[in-house]
């Protein structure tokens, strides 16, 4: 893998992870285009995920610090019998909702992991994922605005968002787009819906890294890839930061339909390529 390929893949990972265009689908297409074998890219993909995780921490570091502090306070209250008092502590409730949303995502990922993995080798499956992403983003653009934030949020909303995140494990289906739609469909305020979508990406990305690292290490790591990997990680972190900031503005301004047209065109091309050319 060359530095140019690593930088391109890092850029795509950073932008695609947080813009509603599916990083997994784009990486699968580029992997085929560059002729990079799965064994070569596995460890690289794990490191790119860590790069995008860094961008989330940079944007939401205040929220993350508050959540960590509140986690210890919650444990203390539970041990002393004081209870959760979620409605009185918004940060605590946000942390609980993140945990609740992560549970269905983890279950879907573990149960259907082999099925999702098989989709990465199918242009048709990837193309259908892109088309699905276009549809949900088109619908998200037309959903009415609501003022519900963490105080009004229920467990059902967290579960729905978690299910949508689980579905997004399929290549071509956008994780940020799916979770955003789940939040908006439940009546969350647009700004809070995108914030919640990005915060629940933290345990999701960490979980995928933990699951993938053993396989990546078992397949071996070529020392010659350390340079390209570092370059890809840096680019993924920088582009991920820009994508998060851009996504916040786009959601607030109602500009998501532009992504629908893009992924529809890319999805149609991918399906046609898979059926008649590949």
GROMACS .gro file of N, CA and C in nm, residues 115-202:
model
  264
  115UNK      N    1  -2.296  -1.251   0.807
  115UNK     CA    2  -2.378  -1.205   0.694
  115UNK      C    3  -2.328  -1.070   0.644
  116UNK      N    4  -2.301  -0.979   0.737
  116UNK     CA    5  -2.252  -0.847   0.697
  116UNK      C    6  -2.117  -0.858   0.627
  117UNK      N    7  -2.031  -0.945   0.677
  117UNK     CA    8  -1.899  -0.963   0.615
  117UNK      C    9  -1.912  -1.011   0.471
  118UNK      N   10  -2.010  -1.096   0.445
  118UNK     CA   11  -2.028  -1.148   0.310
  118UNK      C   12  -2.070  -1.039   0.212
  119UNK      N   13  -2.136  -0.935   0.261
  119UNK     CA   14  -2.182  -0.827   0.173
  119UNK      C   15  -2.066  -0.747   0.116
  120UNK      N   16  -1.951  -0.745   0.187
  120UNK     CA   17  -1.839  -0.664   0.141
  120UNK      C   18  -1.783  -0.712   0.007
  121UNK      N   19  -1.809  -0.837  -0.028
  121UNK     CA   20  -1.760  -0.890  -0.154
  121UNK      C   21  -1.860  -0.880  -0.267
  122UNK      N   22  -1.974  -0.814  -0.243
  122UNK     CA   23  -2.080  -0.804  -0.343
  122UNK      C   24  -2.105  -0.658  -0.380
  123UNK      N   25  -2.080  -0.624  -0.506
  123UNK     CA   26  -2.109  -0.488  -0.551
  123UNK      C   27  -2.258  -0.458  -0.543
  124UNK      N   28  -2.340  -0.557  -0.572
  124UNK     CA   29  -2.485  -0.537  -0.568
  124UNK      C   30  -2.530  -0.504  -0.426
  125UNK      N   31  -2.479  -0.581  -0.328
  125UNK     CA   32  -2.518  -0.556  -0.188
  125UNK      C   33  -2.473  -0.417  -0.144
  126UNK      N   34  -2.351  -0.378  -0.181
  126UNK     CA   35  -2.300  -0.245  -0.145
  126UNK      C   36  -2.385  -0.137  -0.210
  127UNK      N   37  -2.419  -0.158  -0.337
  127UNK     CA   38  -2.500  -0.060  -0.409
  127UNK      C   39  -2.638  -0.044  -0.347
  128UNK      N   40  -2.699  -0.156  -0.307
  128UNK     CA   41  -2.830  -0.149  -0.241
  128UNK      C   42  -2.818  -0.072  -0.109
  129UNK      N   43  -2.706  -0.092  -0.039
  129UNK     CA   44  -2.682  -0.016   0.084
  129UNK      C   45  -2.678   0.134   0.058
  130UNK      N   46  -2.611   0.175  -0.050
  130UNK     CA   47  -2.607   0.316  -0.086
  130UNK      C   48  -2.747   0.369  -0.118
  131UNK      N   49  -2.824   0.290  -0.191
  131UNK     CA   50  -2.960   0.332  -0.227
  131UNK      C   51  -3.047   0.348  -0.103
  132UNK      N   52  -3.031   0.256  -0.008
  132UNK     CA   53  -3.105   0.264   0.118
  132UNK      C   54  -3.067   0.390   0.195
  133UNK      N   55  -2.938   0.422   0.197
  133UNK     CA   56  -2.892   0.543   0.264
  133UNK      C   57  -2.955   0.667   0.202
  134UNK      N   58  -2.963   0.669   0.069
  134UNK     CA   59  -3.026   0.781   0.000
  134UNK      C   60  -3.171   0.799   0.040
  135UNK      N   61  -3.242   0.689   0.053
  135UNK     CA   62  -3.384   0.694   0.090
  135UNK      C   63  -3.401   0.751   0.231
  136UNK      N   64  -3.324   0.701   0.327
  136UNK     CA   65  -3.343   0.747   0.465
  136UNK      C   66  -3.300   0.892   0.482
  137UNK      N   67  -3.199   0.936   0.407
  137UNK     CA   68  -3.160   1.076   0.417
  137UNK      C   69  -3.265   1.166   0.353
  138UNK      N   70  -3.328   1.119   0.246
  138UNK     CA   71  -3.435   1.195   0.181
  138UNK      C   72  -3.552   1.212   0.277
  139UNK      N   73  -3.582   1.104   0.351
  139UNK     CA   74  -3.691   1.110   0.449
  139UNK      C   75  -3.654   1.200   0.567
  140UNK      N   76  -3.528   1.193   0.610
  140UNK     CA   77  -3.483   1.275   0.723
  140UNK      C   78  -3.499   1.423   0.693
  141UNK      N   79  -3.475   1.460   0.567
  141UNK     CA   80  -3.486   1.600   0.527
  141UNK      C   81  -3.629   1.652   0.545
  142UNK      N   82  -3.724   1.560   0.535
  142UNK     CA   83  -3.865   1.600   0.538
  142UNK      C   84  -3.934   1.576   0.672
  143UNK      N   85  -3.858   1.531   0.768
  143UNK     CA   86  -3.916   1.511   0.901
  143UNK      C   87  -3.931   1.644   0.972
  144UNK      N   88  -4.042   1.660   1.041
  144UNK     CA   89  -4.069   1.784   1.111
  144UNK      C   90  -3.971   1.808   1.224
  145UNK      N   91  -3.954   1.934   1.256
  145UNK     CA   92  -3.864   1.970   1.365
  145UNK      C   93  -3.932   1.948   1.500
  146UNK      N   94  -3.854   1.911   1.600
  146UNK     CA   95  -3.906   1.889   1.735
  146UNK      C   96  -3.810   1.952   1.835
  147UNK      N   97  -3.858   1.971   1.956
  147UNK     CA   98  -3.776   2.033   2.059
  147UNK      C   99  -3.733   1.934   2.166
  148UNK      N  100  -3.755   1.804   2.145
  148UNK     CA  101  -3.719   1.705   2.245
  148UNK      C  102  -3.567   1.692   2.258
  149UNK      N  103  -3.519   1.702   2.381
  149UNK     CA  104  -3.377   1.679   2.407
  149UNK      C  105  -3.364   1.568   2.510
  150UNK      N  106  -3.254   1.566   2.583
  150UNK     CA  107  -3.227   1.451   2.669
  150UNK      C  108  -3.333   1.435   2.779
  151UNK      N  109  -3.388   1.544   2.832
  151UNK     CA  110  -3.486   1.532   2.939
  151UNK      C  111  -3.614   1.465   2.893
  152UNK      N  112  -3.650   1.486   2.767
  152UNK     CA  113  -3.773   1.427   2.713
  152UNK      C  114  -3.749   1.294   2.643
  153UNK      N  115  -3.626   1.254   2.630
  153UNK     CA  116  -3.591   1.132   2.557
  153UNK      C  117  -3.626   1.007   2.639
  154UNK      N  118  -3.686   0.907   2.571
  154UNK     CA  119  -3.722   0.783   2.637
  154UNK      C  120  -3.632   0.668   2.594
  155UNK      N  121  -3.643   0.557   2.664
  155UNK     CA  122  -3.561   0.440   2.633
  155UNK      C  123  -3.593   0.385   2.494
  156UNK      N  124  -3.719   0.398   2.452
  156UNK     CA  125  -3.758   0.351   2.319
  156UNK      C  126  -3.680   0.420   2.209
  157UNK      N  127  -3.656   0.549   2.226
  157UNK     CA  128  -3.578   0.625   2.128
  157UNK      C  129  -3.435   0.574   2.121
  158UNK      N  130  -3.375   0.550   2.238
  158UNK     CA  131  -3.237   0.500   2.242
  158UNK      C  132  -3.228   0.363   2.175
  159UNK      N  133  -3.326   0.277   2.198
  159UNK     CA  134  -3.326   0.144   2.137
  159UNK      C  135  -3.340   0.154   1.986
  160UNK      N  136  -3.430   0.241   1.939
  160UNK     CA  137  -3.448   0.259   1.795
  160UNK      C  138  -3.320   0.309   1.729
  161UNK      N  139  -3.257   0.409   1.791
  161UNK     CA  140  -3.132   0.462   1.735
  161UNK      C  141  -3.025   0.353   1.734
  162UNK      N  142  -3.021   0.272   1.839
  162UNK     CA  143  -2.924   0.162   1.844
  162UNK      C  144  -2.949   0.058   1.736
  163UNK      N  145  -3.075   0.028   1.708
  163UNK     CA  146  -3.109  -0.065   1.601
  163UNK      C  147  -3.065  -0.010   1.466
  164UNK      N  148  -3.091   0.118   1.445
  164UNK     CA  149  -3.051   0.181   1.319
  164UNK      C  150  -2.898   0.178   1.305
  165UNK      N  151  -2.828   0.197   1.414
  165UNK     CA  152  -2.682   0.189   1.408
  165UNK      C  153  -2.636   0.047   1.376
  166UNK      N  154  -2.707  -0.052   1.428
  166UNK     CA  155  -2.674  -0.191   1.398
  166UNK      C  156  -2.694  -0.223   1.250
  167UNK      N  157  -2.802  -0.172   1.192
  167UNK     CA  158  -2.828  -0.194   1.050
  167UNK      C  159  -2.716  -0.135   0.965
  168UNK      N  160  -2.659  -0.024   1.015
  168UNK     CA  161  -2.555   0.045   0.939
  168UNK      C  162  -2.422  -0.030   0.935
  169UNK      N  163  -2.414  -0.146   0.999
  169UNK     CA  164  -2.294  -0.228   0.985
  169UNK      C  165  -2.283  -0.281   0.842
  170UNK      N  166  -2.396  -0.288   0.773
  170UNK     CA  167  -2.395  -0.329   0.632
  170UNK      C  168  -2.317  -0.227   0.549
  171UNK      N  169  -2.229  -0.271   0.461
  171UNK     CA  170  -2.156  -0.175   0.376
  171UNK      C  171  -2.250  -0.099   0.284
  172UNK      N  172  -2.229   0.030   0.275
  172UNK     CA  173  -2.315   0.114   0.192
  172UNK      C  174  -2.422   0.185   0.272
  173UNK      N  175  -2.450   0.137   0.392
  173UNK     CA  176  -2.548   0.202   0.480
  173UNK      C  177  -2.474   0.295   0.575
  174UNK      N  178  -2.511   0.420   0.574
  174UNK     CA  179  -2.442   0.520   0.656
  174UNK      C  180  -2.480   0.507   0.803
  175UNK      N  181  -2.378   0.498   0.890
  175UNK     CA  182  -2.404   0.491   1.033
  175UNK      C  183  -2.457   0.624   1.085
  176UNK      N  184  -2.391   0.734   1.047
  176UNK     CA  185  -2.437   0.864   1.095
  176UNK      C  186  -2.576   0.897   1.042
  177UNK      N  187  -2.601   0.861   0.917
  177UNK     CA  188  -2.732   0.886   0.859
  177UNK      C  189  -2.841   0.804   0.924
  178UNK      N  190  -2.814   0.676   0.947
  178UNK     CA  191  -2.913   0.588   1.008
  178UNK      C  192  -2.948   0.630   1.150
  179UNK      N  193  -2.845   0.658   1.230
  179UNK     CA  194  -2.871   0.697   1.369
  179UNK      C  195  -2.941   0.833   1.375
  180UNK      N  196  -2.906   0.922   1.284
  180UNK     CA  197  -2.971   1.052   1.280
  180UNK      C  198  -3.120   1.036   1.248
  181UNK      N  199  -3.151   0.952   1.150
  181UNK     CA  200  -3.290   0.929   1.113
  181UNK      C  201  -3.367   0.867   1.230
  182UNK      N  202  -3.304   0.774   1.300
  182UNK     CA  203  -3.369   0.714   1.417
  182UNK      C  204  -3.404   0.818   1.520
  183UNK      N  205  -3.314   0.911   1.544
  183UNK     CA  206  -3.340   1.017   1.641
  183UNK      C  207  -3.448   1.113   1.595
  184UNK      N  208  -3.441   1.154   1.469
  184UNK     CA  209  -3.541   1.247   1.416
  184UNK      C  210  -3.679   1.184   1.410
  185UNK      N  211  -3.684   1.055   1.375
  185UNK     CA  212  -3.812   0.985   1.369
  185UNK      C  213  -3.877   0.976   1.507
  186UNK      N  214  -3.795   0.982   1.611
  186UNK     CA  215  -3.846   0.975   1.748
  186UNK      C  216  -3.878   1.113   1.805
  187UNK      N  217  -3.857   1.216   1.723
  187UNK     CA  218  -3.892   1.350   1.766
  187UNK      C  219  -3.784   1.429   1.835
  188UNK      N  220  -3.658   1.386   1.822
  188UNK     CA  221  -3.550   1.460   1.886
  188UNK      C  222  -3.522   1.589   1.810
  189UNK      N  223  -3.479   1.690   1.881
  189UNK     CA  224  -3.436   1.814   1.819
  189UNK      C  225  -3.317   1.785   1.728
  190UNK      N  226  -3.311   1.850   1.615
  190UNK     CA  227  -3.209   1.817   1.515
  190UNK      C  228  -3.067   1.827   1.572
  191UNK      N  229  -3.038   1.933   1.641
  191UNK     CA  230  -2.903   1.951   1.695
  191UNK      C  231  -2.869   1.841   1.796
  192UNK      N  232  -2.966   1.804   1.879
  192UNK     CA  233  -2.940   1.699   1.976
  192UNK      C  234  -2.933   1.562   1.910
  193UNK      N  235  -3.013   1.542   1.806
  193UNK     CA  236  -3.013   1.413   1.735
  193UNK      C  237  -2.876   1.384   1.676
  194UNK      N  238  -2.811   1.485   1.616
  194UNK     CA  239  -2.679   1.463   1.555
  194UNK      C  240  -2.573   1.448   1.664
  195UNK      N  241  -2.589   1.522   1.774
  195UNK     CA  242  -2.495   1.508   1.887
  195UNK      C  243  -2.502   1.368   1.945
  196UNK      N  244  -2.622   1.318   1.966
  196UNK     CA  245  -2.639   1.184   2.021
  196UNK      C  246  -2.585   1.079   1.924
  197UNK      N  247  -2.608   1.099   1.794
  197UNK     CA  248  -2.559   1.005   1.694
  197UNK      C  249  -2.407   0.993   1.698
  198UNK      N  250  -2.338   1.104   1.716
  198UNK     CA  251  -2.193   1.100   1.719
  198UNK      C  252  -2.139   1.047   1.851
  199UNK      N  253  -2.207   1.077   1.961
  199UNK     CA  254  -2.161   1.026   2.090
  199UNK      C  255  -2.175   0.875   2.099
  200UNK      N  256  -2.282   0.817   2.042
  200UNK     CA  257  -2.296   0.672   2.049
  200UNK      C  258  -2.202   0.602   1.951
  201UNK      N  259  -2.137   0.680   1.864
  201UNK     CA  260  -2.037   0.619   1.776
  201UNK      C  261  -1.913   0.577   1.854
  202UNK      N  262  -1.892   0.639   1.972
  202UNK     CA  263  -1.771   0.608   2.050
  202UNK      C  264  -1.768   0.462   2.093
   0.00000   0.00000   0.00000
